[in-house]
């Protein structure tokens, strides 16, 4: 019952077909590895670009935040030097500036969403 199947699998034609299939599969594997490596390099370059953009954006935000705090304290100091003491006492404290109010408003919005 199995004799015809065994003759087909052990014949010369089967060996040649197996060798051809093995060579074709090896070529397909090589092409797949090359394509995967190209994709990996492209994605790595994209990650590097995005990381650099993130670093630049974070640095700009730090500078902007520092400038905001510096500008508010400088404005308060300059205004306090020109005004009389009664008006200066009516002003909000130097640490209570527009940036702090905006951060508080942002936090309130985030709290209401979450």
CSV table of N, CA and C in Angstrom, one decimal:
chain,number,residue,atom,x,y,z
A,1,UNK,N,0.8,-1.2,0.0
A,1,UNK,CA,0.0,0.0,0.0
A,1,UNK,C,0.9,1.3,0.0
A,2,UNK,N,1.9,1.3,0.8
A,2,UNK,CA,2.8,2.4,0.8
A,2,UNK,C,4.0,2.3,-0.2
A,3,UNK,N,4.1,1.2,-0.8
A,3,UNK,CA,5.2,1.0,-1.7
A,3,UNK,C,5.2,2.1,-2.9
A,4,UNK,N,4.1,2.4,-3.5
A,4,UNK,CA,4.2,3.4,-4.6
A,4,UNK,C,4.6,4.8,-4.0
A,5,UNK,N,4.2,5.1,-2.9
A,5,UNK,CA,4.5,6.4,-2.3
A,5,UNK,C,6.0,6.4,-1.9
A,6,UNK,N,6.5,5.4,-1.4
A,6,UNK,CA,7.9,5.3,-1.1
A,6,UNK,C,8.8,5.4,-2.3
A,7,UNK,N,8.4,4.7,-3.4
A,7,UNK,CA,9.2,4.8,-4.7
A,7,UNK,C,9.2,6.2,-5.2
A,8,UNK,N,8.1,6.9,-5.1
A,8,UNK,CA,8.0,8.3,-5.6
A,8,UNK,C,8.9,9.2,-4.8
A,9,UNK,N,8.9,9.0,-3.5
A,9,UNK,CA,9.7,9.9,-2.6
A,9,UNK,C,11.2,9.6,-2.6
A,10,UNK,N,11.6,8.4,-3.0
A,10,UNK,CA,13.0,8.0,-3.0
A,10,UNK,C,13.6,8.0,-4.4
A,11,UNK,N,12.8,8.4,-5.4
A,11,UNK,CA,13.3,8.4,-6.8
A,11,UNK,C,14.2,9.5,-7.1
A,12,UNK,N,14.9,9.5,-8.2
A,12,UNK,CA,15.8,10.6,-8.6
A,12,UNK,C,15.0,11.9,-8.8
A,13,UNK,N,13.9,11.9,-9.4
A,13,UNK,CA,13.1,13.1,-9.6
A,13,UNK,C,12.8,13.8,-8.3
A,14,UNK,N,12.4,13.0,-7.3
A,14,UNK,CA,12.1,13.6,-6.0
A,14,UNK,C,13.3,14.3,-5.4
A,15,UNK,N,14.5,13.8,-5.6
A,15,UNK,CA,15.7,14.4,-5.0
A,15,UNK,C,16.0,15.7,-5.8
A,16,UNK,N,15.8,15.7,-7.1
A,16,UNK,CA,16.1,16.9,-7.8
A,16,UNK,C,15.0,18.0,-7.5
A,17,UNK,N,13.8,17.6,-7.3
A,17,UNK,CA,12.8,18.6,-6.9
A,17,UNK,C,13.1,19.1,-5.5
A,18,UNK,N,13.5,18.3,-4.6
A,18,UNK,CA,13.8,18.7,-3.3
A,18,UNK,C,15.0,19.7,-3.3
A,19,UNK,N,16.0,19.5,-4.1
A,19,UNK,CA,17.2,20.4,-4.2
A,19,UNK,C,16.7,21.7,-4.8
A,20,UNK,N,15.9,21.7,-5.8
A,20,UNK,CA,15.4,22.9,-6.4
A,20,UNK,C,14.6,23.7,-5.4
A,21,UNK,N,13.7,23.0,-4.7
A,21,UNK,CA,12.9,23.7,-3.7
A,21,UNK,C,13.8,24.3,-2.6
A,22,UNK,N,14.8,23.6,-2.2
A,22,UNK,CA,15.7,24.1,-1.1
A,22,UNK,C,16.5,25.4,-1.6
A,23,UNK,N,16.9,25.4,-2.9
A,23,UNK,CA,17.6,26.5,-3.4
A,23,UNK,C,16.7,27.7,-3.5
A,24,UNK,N,15.5,27.5,-4.0
A,24,UNK,CA,14.5,28.6,-4.1
A,24,UNK,C,14.2,29.1,-2.7
A,25,UNK,N,13.9,28.3,-1.7
A,25,UNK,CA,13.7,28.7,-0.4
A,25,UNK,C,14.8,29.5,0.2
A,26,UNK,N,16.1,29.1,-0.1
A,26,UNK,CA,17.2,29.8,0.4
A,26,UNK,C,17.3,31.2,-0.2
A,27,UNK,N,17.0,31.3,-1.5
A,27,UNK,CA,17.0,32.6,-2.2
A,27,UNK,C,15.9,33.5,-1.6
A,28,UNK,N,14.7,33.0,-1.4
A,28,UNK,CA,13.6,33.8,-0.8
A,28,UNK,C,14.0,34.2,0.6
A,29,UNK,N,14.6,33.4,1.4
A,29,UNK,CA,15.0,33.8,2.7
A,29,UNK,C,16.1,34.9,2.7
A,30,UNK,N,17.0,34.8,1.7
A,30,UNK,CA,18.0,35.9,1.6
A,30,UNK,C,17.4,37.2,1.2
A,31,UNK,N,16.5,37.2,0.3
A,31,UNK,CA,15.8,38.4,-0.1
A,31,UNK,C,14.9,39.0,1.0
A,32,UNK,N,14.3,38.1,1.8
A,32,UNK,CA,13.5,38.6,3.0
A,32,UNK,C,14.4,39.2,4.0
A,33,UNK,N,15.6,38.6,4.3
A,33,UNK,CA,16.5,39.2,5.3
A,33,UNK,C,17.0,40.5,4.8
A,34,UNK,N,17.3,40.7,3.5
A,34,UNK,CA,17.7,42.0,3.0
A,34,UNK,C,16.6,43.0,3.1
A,35,UNK,N,15.4,42.7,2.8
A,35,UNK,CA,14.3,43.6,2.9
A,35,UNK,C,14.1,44.0,4.4
A,36,UNK,N,14.2,43.1,5.3
A,36,UNK,CA,14.0,43.4,6.7
A,36,UNK,C,15.1,44.3,7.2
A,37,UNK,N,16.3,44.1,6.7
A,37,UNK,CA,17.4,45.0,7.1
A,37,UNK,C,17.2,46.4,6.6
A,38,UNK,N,16.8,46.5,5.4
A,38,UNK,CA,16.5,47.8,4.8
A,38,UNK,C,15.4,48.5,5.6
A,39,UNK,N,14.4,47.8,5.9
A,39,UNK,CA,13.3,48.4,6.7
A,39,UNK,C,13.8,48.8,8.1
A,40,UNK,N,14.6,48.0,8.7
A,40,UNK,CA,15.1,48.3,10.1
A,40,UNK,C,16.0,49.5,10.0
A,41,UNK,N,16.8,49.7,9.0
A,41,UNK,CA,17.7,50.9,8.9
A,41,UNK,C,16.8,52.1,8.6
A,42,UNK,N,15.8,52.0,7.8
A,42,UNK,CA,14.9,53.1,7.5
A,42,UNK,C,14.2,53.6,8.8
A,43,UNK,N,13.7,52.6,9.6
A,43,UNK,CA,13.0,52.9,10.8
A,43,UNK,C,13.9,53.5,11.8
A,44,UNK,N,15.1,53.0,11.9
A,44,UNK,CA,16.1,53.5,12.9
A,44,UNK,C,16.5,54.9,12.5
A,45,UNK,N,16.6,55.2,11.3
A,45,UNK,CA,16.9,56.6,10.9
A,45,UNK,C,15.7,57.5,11.2
A,46,UNK,N,14.5,57.0,11.1
A,46,UNK,CA,13.3,57.8,11.4
A,46,UNK,C,13.2,58.0,12.9
A,47,UNK,N,13.6,57.0,13.7
A,47,UNK,CA,13.6,57.2,15.2
A,47,UNK,C,14.7,58.2,15.6
A,48,UNK,N,15.8,58.1,15.0
A,48,UNK,CA,16.9,59.1,15.3
A,48,UNK,C,16.4,60.5,15.0
A,49,UNK,N,15.8,60.7,13.8
A,49,UNK,CA,15.3,62.0,13.4
A,49,UNK,C,14.2,62.5,14.4
A,50,UNK,N,13.3,61.7,14.8
A,50,UNK,CA,12.3,62.1,15.8
A,50,UNK,C,12.9,62.4,17.1
A,51,UNK,N,13.9,61.6,17.5
A,51,UNK,CA,14.6,61.9,18.8
A,51,UNK,C,15.3,63.2,18.8
A,52,UNK,N,15.9,63.6,17.7
A,52,UNK,CA,16.5,64.9,17.6
A,52,UNK,C,15.5,66.0,17.6
A,53,UNK,N,14.4,65.8,16.9
A,53,UNK,CA,13.3,66.8,16.9
A,53,UNK,C,12.8,67.0,18.3
A,54,UNK,N,12.6,65.9,19.1
A,54,UNK,CA,12.1,65.9,20.4
A,54,UNK,C,13.1,66.7,21.3
A,55,UNK,N,14.3,66.4,21.2
A,55,UNK,CA,15.3,67.1,22.0
A,55,UNK,C,15.3,68.6,21.7
A,56,UNK,N,15.2,69.0,20.4
A,56,UNK,CA,15.1,70.4,20.1
A,56,UNK,C,13.9,71.1,20.7
A,57,UNK,N,12.7,70.4,20.6
A,57,UNK,CA,11.5,70.9,21.1
A,57,UNK,C,11.5,71.0,22.6
A,58,UNK,N,12.1,70.0,23.3
A,58,UNK,CA,12.2,70.1,24.8
A,58,UNK,C,13.1,71.3,25.2
A,59,UNK,N,14.2,71.5,24.4
A,59,UNK,CA,15.1,72.6,24.8
A,59,UNK,C,14.4,73.9,24.6
A,60,UNK,N,13.6,74.0,23.5
A,60,UNK,CA,12.9,75.3,23.2
A,60,UNK,C,11.9,75.5,24.3
A,61,UNK,N,11.2,74.5,24.8
A,61,UNK,CA,10.2,74.6,25.8
A,61,UNK,C,10.8,75.0,27.1
A,62,UNK,N,12.0,74.5,27.4
A,62,UNK,CA,12.7,74.9,28.6
A,62,UNK,C,13.1,76.3,28.6
A,63,UNK,N,13.6,76.7,27.4
A,63,UNK,CA,14.0,78.1,27.3
A,63,UNK,C,12.8,79.0,27.4
A,64,UNK,N,11.7,78.6,26.8
A,64,UNK,CA,10.5,79.5,26.8
A,64,UNK,C,10.0,79.5,28.3
A,65,UNK,N,10.0,78.4,29.0
A,65,UNK,CA,9.5,78.4,30.4
A,65,UNK,C,10.4,79.3,31.2
A,66,UNK,N,11.7,79.2,31.1
A,66,UNK,CA,12.6,80.0,31.8
A,66,UNK,C,12.5,81.5,31.5
A,67,UNK,N,12.3,81.8,30.2
A,67,UNK,CA,12.1,83.2,29.8
A,67,UNK,C,10.8,83.7,30.4
A,68,UNK,N,9.8,82.9,30.4
A,68,UNK,CA,8.5,83.3,31.0
A,68,UNK,C,8.6,83.7,32.5
A,69,UNK,N,9.3,82.8,33.2
A,69,UNK,CA,9.5,83.1,34.6
A,69,UNK,C,10.4,84.3,34.8
A,70,UNK,N,11.5,84.4,34.0
A,70,UNK,CA,12.4,85.5,34.2
A,70,UNK,C,11.7,86.8,33.8
A,71,UNK,N,10.9,86.8,32.7
A,71,UNK,CA,10.2,88.0,32.3
A,71,UNK,C,9.2,88.5,33.3
A,72,UNK,N,8.5,87.6,34.0
A,72,UNK,CA,7.5,88.0,34.9
A,72,UNK,C,8.2,88.6,36.2
A,73,UNK,N,9.3,88.0,36.6
A,73,UNK,CA,10.0,88.5,37.8
A,73,UNK,C,10.7,89.9,37.5
A,74,UNK,N,11.2,90.0,36.3
A,74,UNK,CA,11.8,91.3,35.9
A,74,UNK,C,10.8,92.4,35.7
A,75,UNK,N,9.6,92.0,35.2
A,75,UNK,CA,8.5,93.0,35.1
A,75,UNK,C,8.1,93.4,36.4
A,76,UNK,N,7.9,92.5,37.3
A,76,UNK,CA,7.4,92.8,38.7
A,76,UNK,C,8.5,93.7,39.4
A,77,UNK,N,9.7,93.4,39.2
A,77,UNK,CA,10.8,94.2,39.9
A,77,UNK,C,10.8,95.6,39.3
A,78,UNK,N,10.8,95.7,38.0
A,78,UNK,CA,10.8,97.0,37.4
A,78,UNK,C,9.6,97.9,37.7
A,79,UNK,N,8.5,97.2,37.7
A,79,UNK,CA,7.2,97.9,38.1
A,79,UNK,C,7.2,98.3,39.5
A,80,UNK,N,7.8,97.5,40.4
A,80,UNK,CA,7.8,97.8,41.8
A,80,UNK,C,8.7,98.9,42.1
A,81,UNK,N,9.8,99.1,41.4
A,81,UNK,CA,10.7,100.2,41.6
A,81,UNK,C,10.2,101.5,41.2
A,82,UNK,N,9.3,101.6,40.2
A,82,UNK,CA,8.7,102.8,39.8
A,82,UNK,C,7.5,103.2,40.6
A,83,UNK,N,6.7,102.3,41.1
A,83,UNK,CA,5.5,102.6,41.8
A,83,UNK,C,5.7,102.9,43.3
A,84,UNK,N,4.7,103.5,43.8
A,84,UNK,CA,4.8,103.8,45.3
A,84,UNK,C,4.5,102.5,46.0
A,85,UNK,N,4.8,102.4,47.3
A,85,UNK,CA,4.6,101.2,48.1
A,85,UNK,C,3.2,100.8,48.2
A,86,UNK,N,2.2,101.7,48.2
A,86,UNK,CA,0.8,101.3,48.4
A,86,UNK,C,0.4,100.5,47.1
A,87,UNK,N,0.7,101.0,45.9
A,87,UNK,CA,0.4,100.2,44.7
A,87,UNK,C,1.1,98.9,44.6
A,88,UNK,N,2.3,98.9,45.1
A,88,UNK,CA,3.0,97.6,45.0
A,88,UNK,C,2.4,96.6,45.9
A,89,UNK,N,1.9,97.0,47.0
A,89,UNK,CA,1.2,96.0,47.9
A,89,UNK,C,-0.1,95.5,47.3
A,90,UNK,N,-0.7,96.2,46.4
A,90,UNK,CA,-2.0,95.8,45.8
A,90,UNK,C,-1.7,94.8,44.7
A,91,UNK,N,-0.5,94.7,44.2
A,91,UNK,CA,-0.2,93.8,43.1
A,91,UNK,C,-0.1,92.4,43.6
A,92,UNK,N,-0.4,91.4,42.8
A,92,UNK,CA,-0.2,90.0,43.2
A,92,UNK,C,1.3,89.7,43.5
A,93,UNK,N,1.6,88.7,44.2
A,93,UNK,CA,3.0,88.3,44.5
A,93,UNK,C,3.7,88.0,43.2
A,94,UNK,N,5.1,88.2,43.2
A,94,UNK,CA,5.9,88.0,42.0
A,94,UNK,C,5.8,86.6,41.4
A,95,UNK,N,5.6,85.6,42.3
A,95,UNK,CA,5.5,84.3,41.8
A,95,UNK,C,4.1,84.0,41.1
A,96,UNK,N,3.2,84.8,41.3
A,96,UNK,CA,1.8,84.6,40.8
A,96,UNK,C,1.7,85.3,39.4
A,97,UNK,N,2.1,84.7,38.4
A,97,UNK,CA,2.1,85.3,37.1
A,97,UNK,C,1.2,84.6,36.1
A,98,UNK,N,1.2,85.1,34.9
A,98,UNK,CA,0.4,84.5,33.8
A,98,UNK,C,0.7,83.1,33.6
A,99,UNK,N,2.0,82.7,33.6
A,99,UNK,CA,2.4,81.4,33.3
A,99,UNK,C,1.8,80.4,34.4
A,100,UNK,N,1.8,80.8,35.6
A,100,UNK,CA,1.3,80.0,36.7
A,100,UNK,C,-0.2,79.9,36.5
A,101,UNK,N,-0.9,80.9,36.2
A,101,UNK,CA,-2.3,80.8,35.9
A,101,UNK,C,-2.7,79.9,34.8
A,102,UNK,N,-1.9,80.0,33.7
A,102,UNK,CA,-2.1,79.1,32.6
A,102,UNK,C,-1.9,77.6,32.9
A,103,UNK,N,-0.8,77.4,33.7
A,103,UNK,CA,-0.6,76.0,34.2
A,103,UNK,C,-1.7,75.5,35.0
A,104,UNK,N,-2.2,76.4,35.9
A,104,UNK,CA,-3.3,76.0,36.7
A,104,UNK,C,-4.6,75.7,35.9
A,105,UNK,N,-4.8,76.5,34.9
A,105,UNK,CA,-6.0,76.3,34.0
A,105,UNK,C,-5.8,75.0,33.2
A,106,UNK,N,-4.6,74.7,32.7
A,106,UNK,CA,-4.3,73.5,32.0
A,106,UNK,C,-4.6,72.3,32.9
A,107,UNK,N,-4.1,72.4,34.2
A,107,UNK,CA,-4.3,71.3,35.1
A,107,UNK,C,-5.8,71.0,35.4
A,108,UNK,N,-6.5,72.1,35.5
A,108,UNK,CA,-8.0,72.0,35.8
A,108,UNK,C,-8.7,71.3,34.6
A,109,UNK,N,-8.3,71.7,33.4
A,109,UNK,CA,-8.9,71.0,32.2
A,109,UNK,C,-8.6,69.6,32.2
A,110,UNK,N,-7.3,69.2,32.4
A,110,UNK,CA,-6.9,67.8,32.4
A,110,UNK,C,-7.6,67.0,33.5
A,111,UNK,N,-7.8,67.6,34.7
A,111,UNK,CA,-8.5,67.0,35.8
A,111,UNK,C,-10.0,66.7,35.4
A,112,UNK,N,-10.6,67.7,34.7
A,112,UNK,CA,-12.0,67.5,34.3
A,112,UNK,C,-12.1,66.4,33.3
A,113,UNK,N,-11.1,66.2,32.4
A,113,UNK,CA,-11.2,65.2,31.4
A,113,UNK,C,-10.9,63.8,31.9
A,114,UNK,N,-10.1,63.7,32.9
A,114,UNK,CA,-9.7,62.4,33.5
A,114,UNK,C,-10.6,62.0,34.5
